[in-house]
PDB file of C-alpha atoms in Angstrom:
ATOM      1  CA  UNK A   1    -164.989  97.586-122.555  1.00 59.00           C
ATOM      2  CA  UNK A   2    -164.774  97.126-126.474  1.00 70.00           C
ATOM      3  CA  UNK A   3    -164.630  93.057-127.433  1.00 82.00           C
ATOM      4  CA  UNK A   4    -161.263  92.898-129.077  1.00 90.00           C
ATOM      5  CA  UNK A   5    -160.556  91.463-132.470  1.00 94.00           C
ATOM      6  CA  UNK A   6    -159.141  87.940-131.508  1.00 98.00           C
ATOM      7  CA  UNK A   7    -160.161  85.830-128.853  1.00 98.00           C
ATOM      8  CA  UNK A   8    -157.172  83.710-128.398  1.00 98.00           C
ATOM      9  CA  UNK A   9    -153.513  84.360-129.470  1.00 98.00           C
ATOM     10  CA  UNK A  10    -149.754  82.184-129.760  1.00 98.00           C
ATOM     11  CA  UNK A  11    -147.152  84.043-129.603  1.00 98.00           C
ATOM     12  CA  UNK A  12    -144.050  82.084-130.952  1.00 98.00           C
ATOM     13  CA  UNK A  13    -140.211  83.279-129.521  1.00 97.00           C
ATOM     14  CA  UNK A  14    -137.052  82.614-131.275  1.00 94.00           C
ATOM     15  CA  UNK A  15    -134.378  80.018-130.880  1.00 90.00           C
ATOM     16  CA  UNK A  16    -132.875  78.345-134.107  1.00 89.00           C
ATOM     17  CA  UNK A  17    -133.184  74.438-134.411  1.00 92.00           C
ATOM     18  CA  UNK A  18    -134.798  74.440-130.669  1.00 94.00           C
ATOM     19  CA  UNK A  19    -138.324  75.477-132.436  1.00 96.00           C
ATOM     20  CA  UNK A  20    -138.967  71.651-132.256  1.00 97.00           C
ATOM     21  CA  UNK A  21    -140.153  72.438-129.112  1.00 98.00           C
ATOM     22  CA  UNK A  22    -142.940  74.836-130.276  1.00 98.00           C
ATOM     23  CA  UNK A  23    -144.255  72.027-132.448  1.00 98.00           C
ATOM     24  CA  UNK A  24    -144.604  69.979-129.364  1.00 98.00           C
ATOM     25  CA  UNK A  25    -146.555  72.732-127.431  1.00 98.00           C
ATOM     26  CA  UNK A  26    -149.025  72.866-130.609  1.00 98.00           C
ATOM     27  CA  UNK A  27    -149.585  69.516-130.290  1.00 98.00           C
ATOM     28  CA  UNK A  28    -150.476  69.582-126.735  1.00 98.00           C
ATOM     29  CA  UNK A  29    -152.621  72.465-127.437  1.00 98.00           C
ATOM     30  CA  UNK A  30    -154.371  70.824-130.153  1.00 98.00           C
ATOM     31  CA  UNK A  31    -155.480  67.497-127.463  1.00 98.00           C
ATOM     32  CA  UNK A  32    -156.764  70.150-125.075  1.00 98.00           C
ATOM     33  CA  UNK A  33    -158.640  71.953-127.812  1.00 97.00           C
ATOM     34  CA  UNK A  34    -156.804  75.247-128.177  1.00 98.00           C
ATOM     35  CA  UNK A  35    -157.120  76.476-131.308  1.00 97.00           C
ATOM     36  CA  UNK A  36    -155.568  80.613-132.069  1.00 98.00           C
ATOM     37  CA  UNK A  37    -157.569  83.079-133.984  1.00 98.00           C
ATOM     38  CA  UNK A  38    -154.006  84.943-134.765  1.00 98.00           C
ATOM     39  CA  UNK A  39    -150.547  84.136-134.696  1.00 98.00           C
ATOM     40  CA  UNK A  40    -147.346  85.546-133.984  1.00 98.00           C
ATOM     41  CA  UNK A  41    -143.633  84.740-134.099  1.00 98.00           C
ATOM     42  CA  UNK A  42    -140.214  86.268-133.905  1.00 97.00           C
ATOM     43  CA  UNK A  43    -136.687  84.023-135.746  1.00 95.00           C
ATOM     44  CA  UNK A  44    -137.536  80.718-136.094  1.00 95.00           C
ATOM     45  CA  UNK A  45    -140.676  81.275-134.272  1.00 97.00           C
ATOM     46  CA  UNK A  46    -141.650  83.186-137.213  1.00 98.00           C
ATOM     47  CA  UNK A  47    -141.188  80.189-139.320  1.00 97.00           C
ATOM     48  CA  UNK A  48    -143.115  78.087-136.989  1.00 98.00           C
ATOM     49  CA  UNK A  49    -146.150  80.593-137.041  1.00 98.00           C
ATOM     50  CA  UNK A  50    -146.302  81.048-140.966  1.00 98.00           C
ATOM     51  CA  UNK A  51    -146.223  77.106-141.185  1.00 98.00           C
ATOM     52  CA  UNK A  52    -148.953  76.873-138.831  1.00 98.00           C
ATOM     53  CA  UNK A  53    -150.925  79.152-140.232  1.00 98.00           C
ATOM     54  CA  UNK A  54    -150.943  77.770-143.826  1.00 98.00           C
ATOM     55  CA  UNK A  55    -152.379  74.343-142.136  1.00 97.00           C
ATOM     56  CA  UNK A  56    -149.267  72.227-141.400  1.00 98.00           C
ATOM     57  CA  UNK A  57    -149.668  69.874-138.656  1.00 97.00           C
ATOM     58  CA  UNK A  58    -147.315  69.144-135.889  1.00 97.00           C
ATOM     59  CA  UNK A  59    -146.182  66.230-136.923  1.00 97.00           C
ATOM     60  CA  UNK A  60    -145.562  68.050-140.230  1.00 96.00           C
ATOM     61  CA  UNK A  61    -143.762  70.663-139.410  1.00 97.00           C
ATOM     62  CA  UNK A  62    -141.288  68.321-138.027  1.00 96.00           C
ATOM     63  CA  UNK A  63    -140.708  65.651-140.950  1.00 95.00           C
ATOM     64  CA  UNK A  64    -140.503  68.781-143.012  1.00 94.00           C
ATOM     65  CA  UNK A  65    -136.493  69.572-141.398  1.00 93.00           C
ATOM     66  CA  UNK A  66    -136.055  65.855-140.551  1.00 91.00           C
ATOM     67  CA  UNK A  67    -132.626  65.004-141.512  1.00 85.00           C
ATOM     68  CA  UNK A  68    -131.325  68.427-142.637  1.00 88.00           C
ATOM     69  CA  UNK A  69    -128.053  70.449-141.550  1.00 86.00           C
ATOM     70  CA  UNK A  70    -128.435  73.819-140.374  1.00 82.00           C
ATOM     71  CA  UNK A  71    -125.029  74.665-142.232  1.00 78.00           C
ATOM     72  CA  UNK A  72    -126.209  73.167-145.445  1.00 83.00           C
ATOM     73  CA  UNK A  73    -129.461  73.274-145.832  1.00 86.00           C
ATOM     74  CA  UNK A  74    -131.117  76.500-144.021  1.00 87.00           C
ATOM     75  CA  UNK A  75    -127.965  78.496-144.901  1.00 83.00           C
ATOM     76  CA  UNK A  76    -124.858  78.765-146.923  1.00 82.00           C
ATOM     77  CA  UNK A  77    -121.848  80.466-146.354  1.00 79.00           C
ATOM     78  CA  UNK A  78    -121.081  83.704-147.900  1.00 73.00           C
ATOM     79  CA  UNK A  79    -118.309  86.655-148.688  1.00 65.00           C
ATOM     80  CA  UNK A  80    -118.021  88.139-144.918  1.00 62.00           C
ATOM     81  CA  UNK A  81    -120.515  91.825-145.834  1.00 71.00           C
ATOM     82  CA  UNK A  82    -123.148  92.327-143.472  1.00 74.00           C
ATOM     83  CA  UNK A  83    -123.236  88.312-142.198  1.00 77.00           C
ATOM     84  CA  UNK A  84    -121.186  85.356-142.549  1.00 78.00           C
ATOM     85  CA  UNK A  85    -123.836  82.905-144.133  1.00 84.00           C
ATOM     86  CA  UNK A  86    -126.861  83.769-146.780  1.00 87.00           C
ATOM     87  CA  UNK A  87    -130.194  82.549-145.900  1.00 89.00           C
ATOM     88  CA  UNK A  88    -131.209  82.433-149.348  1.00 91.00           C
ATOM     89  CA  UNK A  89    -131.722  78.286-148.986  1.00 90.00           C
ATOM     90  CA  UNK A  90    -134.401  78.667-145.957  1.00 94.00           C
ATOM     91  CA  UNK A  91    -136.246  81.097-148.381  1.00 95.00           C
ATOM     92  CA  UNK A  92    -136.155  78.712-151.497  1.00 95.00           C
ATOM     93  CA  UNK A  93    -137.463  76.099-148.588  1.00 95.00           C
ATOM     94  CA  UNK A  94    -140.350  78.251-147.336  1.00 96.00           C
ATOM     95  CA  UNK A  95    -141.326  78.995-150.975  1.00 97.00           C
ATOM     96  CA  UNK A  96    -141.096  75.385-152.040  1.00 96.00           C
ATOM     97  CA  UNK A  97    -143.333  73.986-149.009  1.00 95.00           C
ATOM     98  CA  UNK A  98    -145.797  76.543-148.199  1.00 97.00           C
ATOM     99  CA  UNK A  99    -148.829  76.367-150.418  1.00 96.00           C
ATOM    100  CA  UNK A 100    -149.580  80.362-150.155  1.00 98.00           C
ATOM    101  CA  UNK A 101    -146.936  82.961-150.881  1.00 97.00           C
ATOM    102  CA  UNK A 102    -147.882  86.141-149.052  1.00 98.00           C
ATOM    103  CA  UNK A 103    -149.064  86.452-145.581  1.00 98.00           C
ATOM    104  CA  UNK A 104    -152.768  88.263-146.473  1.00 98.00           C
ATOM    105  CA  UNK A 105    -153.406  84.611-147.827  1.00 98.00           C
ATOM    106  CA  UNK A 106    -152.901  83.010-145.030  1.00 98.00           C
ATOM    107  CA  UNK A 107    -155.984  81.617-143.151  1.00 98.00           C
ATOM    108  CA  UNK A 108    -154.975  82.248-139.532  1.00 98.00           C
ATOM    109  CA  UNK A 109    -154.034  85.995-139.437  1.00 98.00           C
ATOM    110  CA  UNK A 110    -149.883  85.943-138.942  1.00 98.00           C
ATOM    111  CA  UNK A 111    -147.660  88.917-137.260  1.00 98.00           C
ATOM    112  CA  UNK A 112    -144.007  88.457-138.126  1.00 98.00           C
ATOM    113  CA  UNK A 113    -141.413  90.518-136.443  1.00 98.00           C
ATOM    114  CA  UNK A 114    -138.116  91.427-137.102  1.00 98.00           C
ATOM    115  CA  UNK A 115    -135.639  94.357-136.831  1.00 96.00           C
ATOM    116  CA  UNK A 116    -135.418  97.758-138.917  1.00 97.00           C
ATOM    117  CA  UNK A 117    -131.356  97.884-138.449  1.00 94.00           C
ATOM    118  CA  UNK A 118    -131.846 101.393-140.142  1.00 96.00           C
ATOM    119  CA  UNK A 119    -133.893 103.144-138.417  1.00 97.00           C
ATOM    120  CA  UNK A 120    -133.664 101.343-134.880  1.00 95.00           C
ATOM    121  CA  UNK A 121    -137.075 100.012-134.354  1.00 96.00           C
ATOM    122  CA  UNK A 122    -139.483  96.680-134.542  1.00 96.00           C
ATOM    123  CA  UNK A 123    -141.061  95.810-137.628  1.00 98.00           C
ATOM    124  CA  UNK A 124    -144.593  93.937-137.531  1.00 98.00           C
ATOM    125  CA  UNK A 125    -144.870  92.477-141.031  1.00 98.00           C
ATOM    126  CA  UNK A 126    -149.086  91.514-141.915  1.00 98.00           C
ATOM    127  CA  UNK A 127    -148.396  91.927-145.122  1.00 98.00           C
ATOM    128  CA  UNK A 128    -146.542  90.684-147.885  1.00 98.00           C
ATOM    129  CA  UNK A 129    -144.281  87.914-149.717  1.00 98.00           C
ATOM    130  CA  UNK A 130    -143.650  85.276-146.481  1.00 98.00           C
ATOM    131  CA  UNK A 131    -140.168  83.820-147.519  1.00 98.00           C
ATOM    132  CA  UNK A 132    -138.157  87.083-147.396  1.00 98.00           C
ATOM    133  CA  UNK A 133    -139.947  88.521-144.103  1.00 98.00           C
ATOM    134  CA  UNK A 134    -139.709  84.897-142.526  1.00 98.00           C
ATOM    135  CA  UNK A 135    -135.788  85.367-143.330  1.00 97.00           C
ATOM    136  CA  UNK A 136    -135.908  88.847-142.281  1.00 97.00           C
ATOM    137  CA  UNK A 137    -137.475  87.987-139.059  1.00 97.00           C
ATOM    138  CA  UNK A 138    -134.705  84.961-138.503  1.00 94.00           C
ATOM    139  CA  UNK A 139    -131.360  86.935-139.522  1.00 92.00           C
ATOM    140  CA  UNK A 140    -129.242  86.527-136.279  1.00 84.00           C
ATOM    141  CA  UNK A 141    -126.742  90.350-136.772  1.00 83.00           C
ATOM    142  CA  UNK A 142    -123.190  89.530-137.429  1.00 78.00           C
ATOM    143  CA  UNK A 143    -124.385  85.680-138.149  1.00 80.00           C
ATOM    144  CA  UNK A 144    -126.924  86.114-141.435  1.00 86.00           C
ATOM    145  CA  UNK A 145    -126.921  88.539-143.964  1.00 89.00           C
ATOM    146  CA  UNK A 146    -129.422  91.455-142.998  1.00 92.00           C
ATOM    147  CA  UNK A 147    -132.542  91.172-145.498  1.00 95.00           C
ATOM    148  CA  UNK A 148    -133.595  94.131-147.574  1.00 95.00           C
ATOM    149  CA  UNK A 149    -137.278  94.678-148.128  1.00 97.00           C
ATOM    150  CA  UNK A 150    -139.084  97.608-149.197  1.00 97.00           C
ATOM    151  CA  UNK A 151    -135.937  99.406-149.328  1.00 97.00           C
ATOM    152  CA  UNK A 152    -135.000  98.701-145.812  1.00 97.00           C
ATOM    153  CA  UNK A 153    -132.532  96.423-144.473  1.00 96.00           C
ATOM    154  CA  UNK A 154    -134.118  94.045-141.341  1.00 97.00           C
ATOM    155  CA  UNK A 155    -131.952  92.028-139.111  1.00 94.00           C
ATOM    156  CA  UNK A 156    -133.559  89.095-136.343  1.00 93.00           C
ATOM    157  CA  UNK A 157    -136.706  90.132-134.600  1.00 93.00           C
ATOM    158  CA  UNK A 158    -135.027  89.290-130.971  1.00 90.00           C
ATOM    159  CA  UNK A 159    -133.227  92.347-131.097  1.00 89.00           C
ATOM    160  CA  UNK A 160    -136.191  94.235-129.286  1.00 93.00           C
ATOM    161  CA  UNK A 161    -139.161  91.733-129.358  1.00 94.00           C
ATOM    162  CA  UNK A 162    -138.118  87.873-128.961  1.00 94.00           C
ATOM    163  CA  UNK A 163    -141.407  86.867-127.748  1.00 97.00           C
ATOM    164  CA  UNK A 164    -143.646  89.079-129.751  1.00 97.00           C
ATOM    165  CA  UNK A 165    -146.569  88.552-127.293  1.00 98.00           C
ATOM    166  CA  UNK A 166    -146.961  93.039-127.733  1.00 97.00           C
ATOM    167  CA  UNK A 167    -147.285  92.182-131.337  1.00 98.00           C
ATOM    168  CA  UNK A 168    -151.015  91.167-130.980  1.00 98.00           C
ATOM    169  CA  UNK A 169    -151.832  92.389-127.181  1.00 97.00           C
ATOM    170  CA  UNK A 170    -153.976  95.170-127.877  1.00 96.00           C
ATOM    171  CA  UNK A 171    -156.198  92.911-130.633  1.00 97.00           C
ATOM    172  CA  UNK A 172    -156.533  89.606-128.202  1.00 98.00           C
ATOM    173  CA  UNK A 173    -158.785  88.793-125.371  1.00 97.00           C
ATOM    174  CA  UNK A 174    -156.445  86.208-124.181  1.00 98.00           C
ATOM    175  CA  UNK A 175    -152.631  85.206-124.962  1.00 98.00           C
ATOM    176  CA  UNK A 176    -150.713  82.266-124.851  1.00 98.00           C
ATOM    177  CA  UNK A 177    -147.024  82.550-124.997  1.00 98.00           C
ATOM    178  CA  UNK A 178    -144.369  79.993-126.170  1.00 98.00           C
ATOM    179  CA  UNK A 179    -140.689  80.887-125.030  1.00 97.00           C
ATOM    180  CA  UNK A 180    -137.578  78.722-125.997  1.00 93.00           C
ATOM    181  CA  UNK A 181    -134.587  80.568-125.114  1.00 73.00           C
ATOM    182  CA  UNK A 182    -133.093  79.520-121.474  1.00 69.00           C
ATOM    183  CA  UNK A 183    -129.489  81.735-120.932  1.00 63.00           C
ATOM    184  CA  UNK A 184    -127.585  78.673-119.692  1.00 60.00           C
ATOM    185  CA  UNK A 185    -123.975  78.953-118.198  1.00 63.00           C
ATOM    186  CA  UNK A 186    -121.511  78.596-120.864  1.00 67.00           C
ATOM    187  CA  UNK A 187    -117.300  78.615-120.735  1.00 72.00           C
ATOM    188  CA  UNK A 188    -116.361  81.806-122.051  1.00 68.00           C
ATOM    189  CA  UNK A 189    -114.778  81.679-125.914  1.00 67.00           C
ATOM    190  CA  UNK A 190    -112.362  84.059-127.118  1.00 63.00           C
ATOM    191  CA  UNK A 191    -113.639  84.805-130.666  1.00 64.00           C
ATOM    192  CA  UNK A 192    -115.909  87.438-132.657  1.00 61.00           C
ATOM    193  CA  UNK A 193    -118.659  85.106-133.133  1.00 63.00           C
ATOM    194  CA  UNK A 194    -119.111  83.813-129.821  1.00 66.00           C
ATOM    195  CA  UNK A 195    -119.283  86.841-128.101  1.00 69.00           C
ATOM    196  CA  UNK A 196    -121.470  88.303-130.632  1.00 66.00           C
ATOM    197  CA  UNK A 197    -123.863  86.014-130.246  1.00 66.00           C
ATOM    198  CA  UNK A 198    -123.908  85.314-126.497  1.00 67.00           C
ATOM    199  CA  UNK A 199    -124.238  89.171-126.396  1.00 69.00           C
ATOM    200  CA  UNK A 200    -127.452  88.630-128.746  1.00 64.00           C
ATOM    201  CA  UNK A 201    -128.437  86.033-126.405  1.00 69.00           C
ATOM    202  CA  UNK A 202    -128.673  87.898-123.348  1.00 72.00           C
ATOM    203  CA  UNK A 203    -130.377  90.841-124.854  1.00 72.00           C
ATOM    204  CA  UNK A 204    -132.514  88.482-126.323  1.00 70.00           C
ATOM    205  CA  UNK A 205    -133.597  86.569-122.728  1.00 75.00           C
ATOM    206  CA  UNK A 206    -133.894  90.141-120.945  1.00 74.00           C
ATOM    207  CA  UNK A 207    -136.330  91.487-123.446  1.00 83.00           C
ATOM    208  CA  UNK A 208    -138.468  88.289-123.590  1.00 90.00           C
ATOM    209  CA  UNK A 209    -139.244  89.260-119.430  1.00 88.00           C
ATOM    210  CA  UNK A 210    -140.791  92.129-120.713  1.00 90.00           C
ATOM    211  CA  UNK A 211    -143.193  90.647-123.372  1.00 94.00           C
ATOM    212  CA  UNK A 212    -143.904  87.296-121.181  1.00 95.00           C
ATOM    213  CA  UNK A 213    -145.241  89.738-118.208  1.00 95.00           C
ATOM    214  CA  UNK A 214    -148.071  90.499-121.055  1.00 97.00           C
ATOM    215  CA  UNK A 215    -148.922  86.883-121.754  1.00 98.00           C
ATOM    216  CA  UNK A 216    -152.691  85.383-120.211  1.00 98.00           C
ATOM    217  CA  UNK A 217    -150.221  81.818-120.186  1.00 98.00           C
ATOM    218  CA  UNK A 218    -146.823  81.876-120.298  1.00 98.00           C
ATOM    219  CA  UNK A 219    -145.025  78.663-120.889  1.00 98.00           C
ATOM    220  CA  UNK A 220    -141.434  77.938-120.556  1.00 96.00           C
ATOM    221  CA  UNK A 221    -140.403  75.265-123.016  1.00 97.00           C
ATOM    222  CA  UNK A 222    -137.766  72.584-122.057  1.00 96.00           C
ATOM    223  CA  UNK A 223    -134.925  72.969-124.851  1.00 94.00           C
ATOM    224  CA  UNK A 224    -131.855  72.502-121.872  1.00 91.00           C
ATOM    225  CA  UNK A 225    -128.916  71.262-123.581  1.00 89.00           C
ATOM    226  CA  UNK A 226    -130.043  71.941-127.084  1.00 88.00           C
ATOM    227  CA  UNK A 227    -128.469  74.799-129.404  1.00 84.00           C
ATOM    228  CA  UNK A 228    -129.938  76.915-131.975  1.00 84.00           C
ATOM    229  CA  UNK A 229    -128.022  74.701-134.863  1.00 84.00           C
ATOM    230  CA  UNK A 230    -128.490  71.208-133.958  1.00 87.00           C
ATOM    231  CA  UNK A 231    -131.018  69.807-135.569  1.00 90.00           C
ATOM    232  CA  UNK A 232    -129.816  66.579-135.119  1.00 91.00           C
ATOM    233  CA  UNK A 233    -132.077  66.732-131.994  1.00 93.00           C
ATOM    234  CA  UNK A 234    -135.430  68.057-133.411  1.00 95.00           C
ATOM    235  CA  UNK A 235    -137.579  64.766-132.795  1.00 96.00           C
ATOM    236  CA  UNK A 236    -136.127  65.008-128.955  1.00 96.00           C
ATOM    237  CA  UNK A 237    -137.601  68.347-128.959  1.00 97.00           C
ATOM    238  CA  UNK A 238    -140.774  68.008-130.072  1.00 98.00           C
ATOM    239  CA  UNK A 239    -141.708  65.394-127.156  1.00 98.00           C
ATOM    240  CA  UNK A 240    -140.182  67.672-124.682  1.00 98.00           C
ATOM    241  CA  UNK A 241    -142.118  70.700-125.887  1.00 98.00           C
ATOM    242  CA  UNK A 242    -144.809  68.354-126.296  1.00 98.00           C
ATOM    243  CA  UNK A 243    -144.804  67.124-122.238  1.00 98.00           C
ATOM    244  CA  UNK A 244    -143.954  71.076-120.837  1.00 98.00           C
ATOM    245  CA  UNK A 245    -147.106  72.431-122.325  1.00 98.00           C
ATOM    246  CA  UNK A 246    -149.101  69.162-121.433  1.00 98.00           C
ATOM    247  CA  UNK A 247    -147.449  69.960-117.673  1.00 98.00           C
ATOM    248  CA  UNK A 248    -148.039  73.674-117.815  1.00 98.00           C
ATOM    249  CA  UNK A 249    -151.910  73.416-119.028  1.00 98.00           C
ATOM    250  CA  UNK A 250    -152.662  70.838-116.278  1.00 97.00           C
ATOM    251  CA  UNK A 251    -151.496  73.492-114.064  1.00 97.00           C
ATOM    252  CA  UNK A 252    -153.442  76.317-114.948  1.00 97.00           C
ATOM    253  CA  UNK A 253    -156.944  74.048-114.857  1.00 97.00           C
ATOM    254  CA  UNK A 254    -157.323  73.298-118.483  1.00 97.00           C
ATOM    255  CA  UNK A 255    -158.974  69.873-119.843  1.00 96.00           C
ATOM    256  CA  UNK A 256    -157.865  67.888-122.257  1.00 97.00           C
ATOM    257  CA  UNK A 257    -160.181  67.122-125.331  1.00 97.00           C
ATOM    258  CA  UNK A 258    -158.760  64.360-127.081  1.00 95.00           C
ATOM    259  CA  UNK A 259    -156.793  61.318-125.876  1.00 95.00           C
ATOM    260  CA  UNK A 260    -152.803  61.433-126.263  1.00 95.00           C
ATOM    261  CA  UNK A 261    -152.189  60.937-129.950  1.00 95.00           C
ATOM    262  CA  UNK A 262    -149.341  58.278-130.794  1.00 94.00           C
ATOM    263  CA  UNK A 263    -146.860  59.769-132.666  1.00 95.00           C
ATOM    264  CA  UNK A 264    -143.620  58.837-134.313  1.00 92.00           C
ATOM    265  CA  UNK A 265    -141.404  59.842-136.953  1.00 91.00           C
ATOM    266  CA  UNK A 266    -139.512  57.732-139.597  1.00 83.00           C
ATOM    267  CA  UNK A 267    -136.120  57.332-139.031  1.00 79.00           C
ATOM    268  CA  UNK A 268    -133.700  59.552-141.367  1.00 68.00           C
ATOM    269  CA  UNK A 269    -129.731  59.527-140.992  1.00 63.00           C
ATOM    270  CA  UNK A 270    -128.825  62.996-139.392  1.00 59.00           C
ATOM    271  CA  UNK A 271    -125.803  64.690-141.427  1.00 54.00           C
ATOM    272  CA  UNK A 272    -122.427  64.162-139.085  1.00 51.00           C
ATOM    273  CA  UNK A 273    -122.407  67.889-140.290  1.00 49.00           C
ATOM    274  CA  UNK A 274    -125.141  68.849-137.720  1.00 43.00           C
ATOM    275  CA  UNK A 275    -122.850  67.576-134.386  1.00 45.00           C
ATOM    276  CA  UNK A 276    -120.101  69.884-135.476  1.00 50.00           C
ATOM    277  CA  UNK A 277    -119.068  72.607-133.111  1.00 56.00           C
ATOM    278  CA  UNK A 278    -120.790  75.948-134.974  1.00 57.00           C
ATOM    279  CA  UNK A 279    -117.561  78.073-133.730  1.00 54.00           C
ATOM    280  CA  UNK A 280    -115.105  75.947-135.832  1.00 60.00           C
ATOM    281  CA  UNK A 281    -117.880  76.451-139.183  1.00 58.00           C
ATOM    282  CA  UNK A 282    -117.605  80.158-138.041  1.00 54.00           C
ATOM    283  CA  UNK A 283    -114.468  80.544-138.282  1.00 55.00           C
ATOM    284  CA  UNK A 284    -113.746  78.336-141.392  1.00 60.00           C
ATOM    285  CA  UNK A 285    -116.670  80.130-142.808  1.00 54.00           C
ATOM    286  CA  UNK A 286    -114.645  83.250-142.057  1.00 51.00           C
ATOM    287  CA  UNK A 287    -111.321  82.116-143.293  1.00 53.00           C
ATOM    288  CA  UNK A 288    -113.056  81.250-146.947  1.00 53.00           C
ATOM    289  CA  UNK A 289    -114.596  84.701-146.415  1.00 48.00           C
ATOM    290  CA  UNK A 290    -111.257  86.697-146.389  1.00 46.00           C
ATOM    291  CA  UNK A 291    -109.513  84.678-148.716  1.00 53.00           C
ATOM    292  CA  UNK A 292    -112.496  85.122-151.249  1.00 47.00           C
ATOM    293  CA  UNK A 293    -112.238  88.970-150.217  1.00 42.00           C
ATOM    294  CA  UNK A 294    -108.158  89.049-150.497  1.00 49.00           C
ATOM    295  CA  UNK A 295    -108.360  87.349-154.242  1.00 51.00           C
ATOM    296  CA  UNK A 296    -111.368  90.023-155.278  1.00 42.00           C
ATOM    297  CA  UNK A 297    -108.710  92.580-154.255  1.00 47.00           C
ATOM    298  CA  UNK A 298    -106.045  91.138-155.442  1.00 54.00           C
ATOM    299  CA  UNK A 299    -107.644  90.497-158.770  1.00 53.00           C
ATOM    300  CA  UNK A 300    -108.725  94.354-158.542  1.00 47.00           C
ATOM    301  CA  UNK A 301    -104.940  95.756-158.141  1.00 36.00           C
ATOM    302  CA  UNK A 302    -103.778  93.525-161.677  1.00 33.00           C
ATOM    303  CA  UNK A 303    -106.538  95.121-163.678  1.00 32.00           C
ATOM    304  CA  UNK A 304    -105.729  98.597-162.647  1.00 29.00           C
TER     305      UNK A 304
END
């Protein structure tokens, strides 16, 4: 049998603000000497994977979004066409704080995947600015604007591959997957965003058994009680992702290397923003929307 590419993979899933987690789990792979050749990551596990791969740390990645609100400073809200918010902040972020700009520079190979809405299948970006495929690869349909690249418009990588562990199969001995998303029980809501994206949310969990059935390790990350657009909770995270893959590699008769590393984070004052319910910025978002929309048309019918 042929000695494929890449001896060890991390395959990153998708979950919004609970990505804390995944910095944990790096952590904990770091103290019991795990190191990938190749990385991979769909949404915000995209984001995790391009920021690993251009040498953040951890620790890092996590005082990077310390303090910031979801609603204010990873998106802003747009003219309802094609998504209610614009993403356009989270790219001006990536391209501020990453010190390389396409993803052939980076020094740990990175596979970013995300949606073709046109033509109905996964894209695998290797290639390429990282902002707008990051964005590409995070742009939840119906929530955030679709992202046009290359003359193609891409929507949120979950949509068919949420843990992109198939991404790198075929060109890794051995693959370690990270997964995020839990479907907890939640009161139904009567509303166009809710549904939307609980319906994203289950097709999202059921396609994840598919790709985690692939995975060498497959490790379920404790995010319970979290939501994709609190980020008021991201140190939390990072201690239980932390502790889940510490539990899970015990488990499955790995050593660790290194001694527990003592980590803390400065304090920062969380925006009151970031506790707000995201179904009443929805549908204020979508209020300003169609009043934005009813003056453009308005304003049309006096110049005709």
């Amino acid at each position: 049998m042929a000695t494929k590419k890449y001896p060890l993979g991390i395959a990153f899933s998708g979950g919004g603000a609970k990505a804390a987690a995944h910095c944990g789990a790096l952590q904990a792979l770091k103290e019991y000497g795990i190191q990938p050749d190749v990385v991979s990551g769909t949404s915000a596990g995209a984001l995790v994977a391009a920021l690993y791969a251009s040498g953040f740390t951890p620790k890092q990645m996590i005082e990077t979004f310390q303090g910031m609100n979801f609603f204010k400073d990873i998106v802003t809200p747009s003219v309802p066409k094609g998504g209610l918010f614009d993403s356009r902040p989270l790219s001006e972020l990536i391209q501020e704080k990453l010190p390389y700009s396409r993803l052939e520079e980076l020094p740990i190979p990175t596979f970013l995947v995300a949606s073709d809405i046109e033509h109905g299948v996964p894209k695998v970006f290797t290639k390429g600015e990282i902002a707008p495929r990051v964005v590409a690869s995070c742009s939840i349909p119906v929530i955030f604007q679709p992202r046009y690249i290359n003359g193609i418009h891409y929507v949120d990588g979950g949509a068919f591959q949420n843990l992109p562990v198939s991404a790198i199969r075929q060109k890794c001995e051995k693959v370690i997957a990270l997964n995020l998303n839990h479907l907890e029980e939640d009161k139904y809501k009567d509303n166009l965003i809710s549904v939307a994206y609980r319906s994203f949310m289950m097709m999202m969990v059921s396609n994840v058994a598919v790709d985690s059935a692939q995975a060498d390790l497959f490790i379920e990350l404790d995010t319970y009680g979290c939501t994709a657009y609190d980020m008021s909770k991201i140190e939390d995270l990072f201690f239980r992702g932390y502790e889940s893959a510490v539990k899970a590699l015990e488990k499955n008769g790995y050593q660790r290397i290194m001694p527990k590393e003592v980590i803390e984070f400065p304090k920062k004052k969380h925006k009151k923003d970031n506790l707000k319910n995201p179904e009443e910025i929805f549908r204020n978002t979508i209020e300003k929307g169609m009043t934005a929309i009813r003056t453009i048309r308005k304003g049309n019918i006096k110049k005709e």
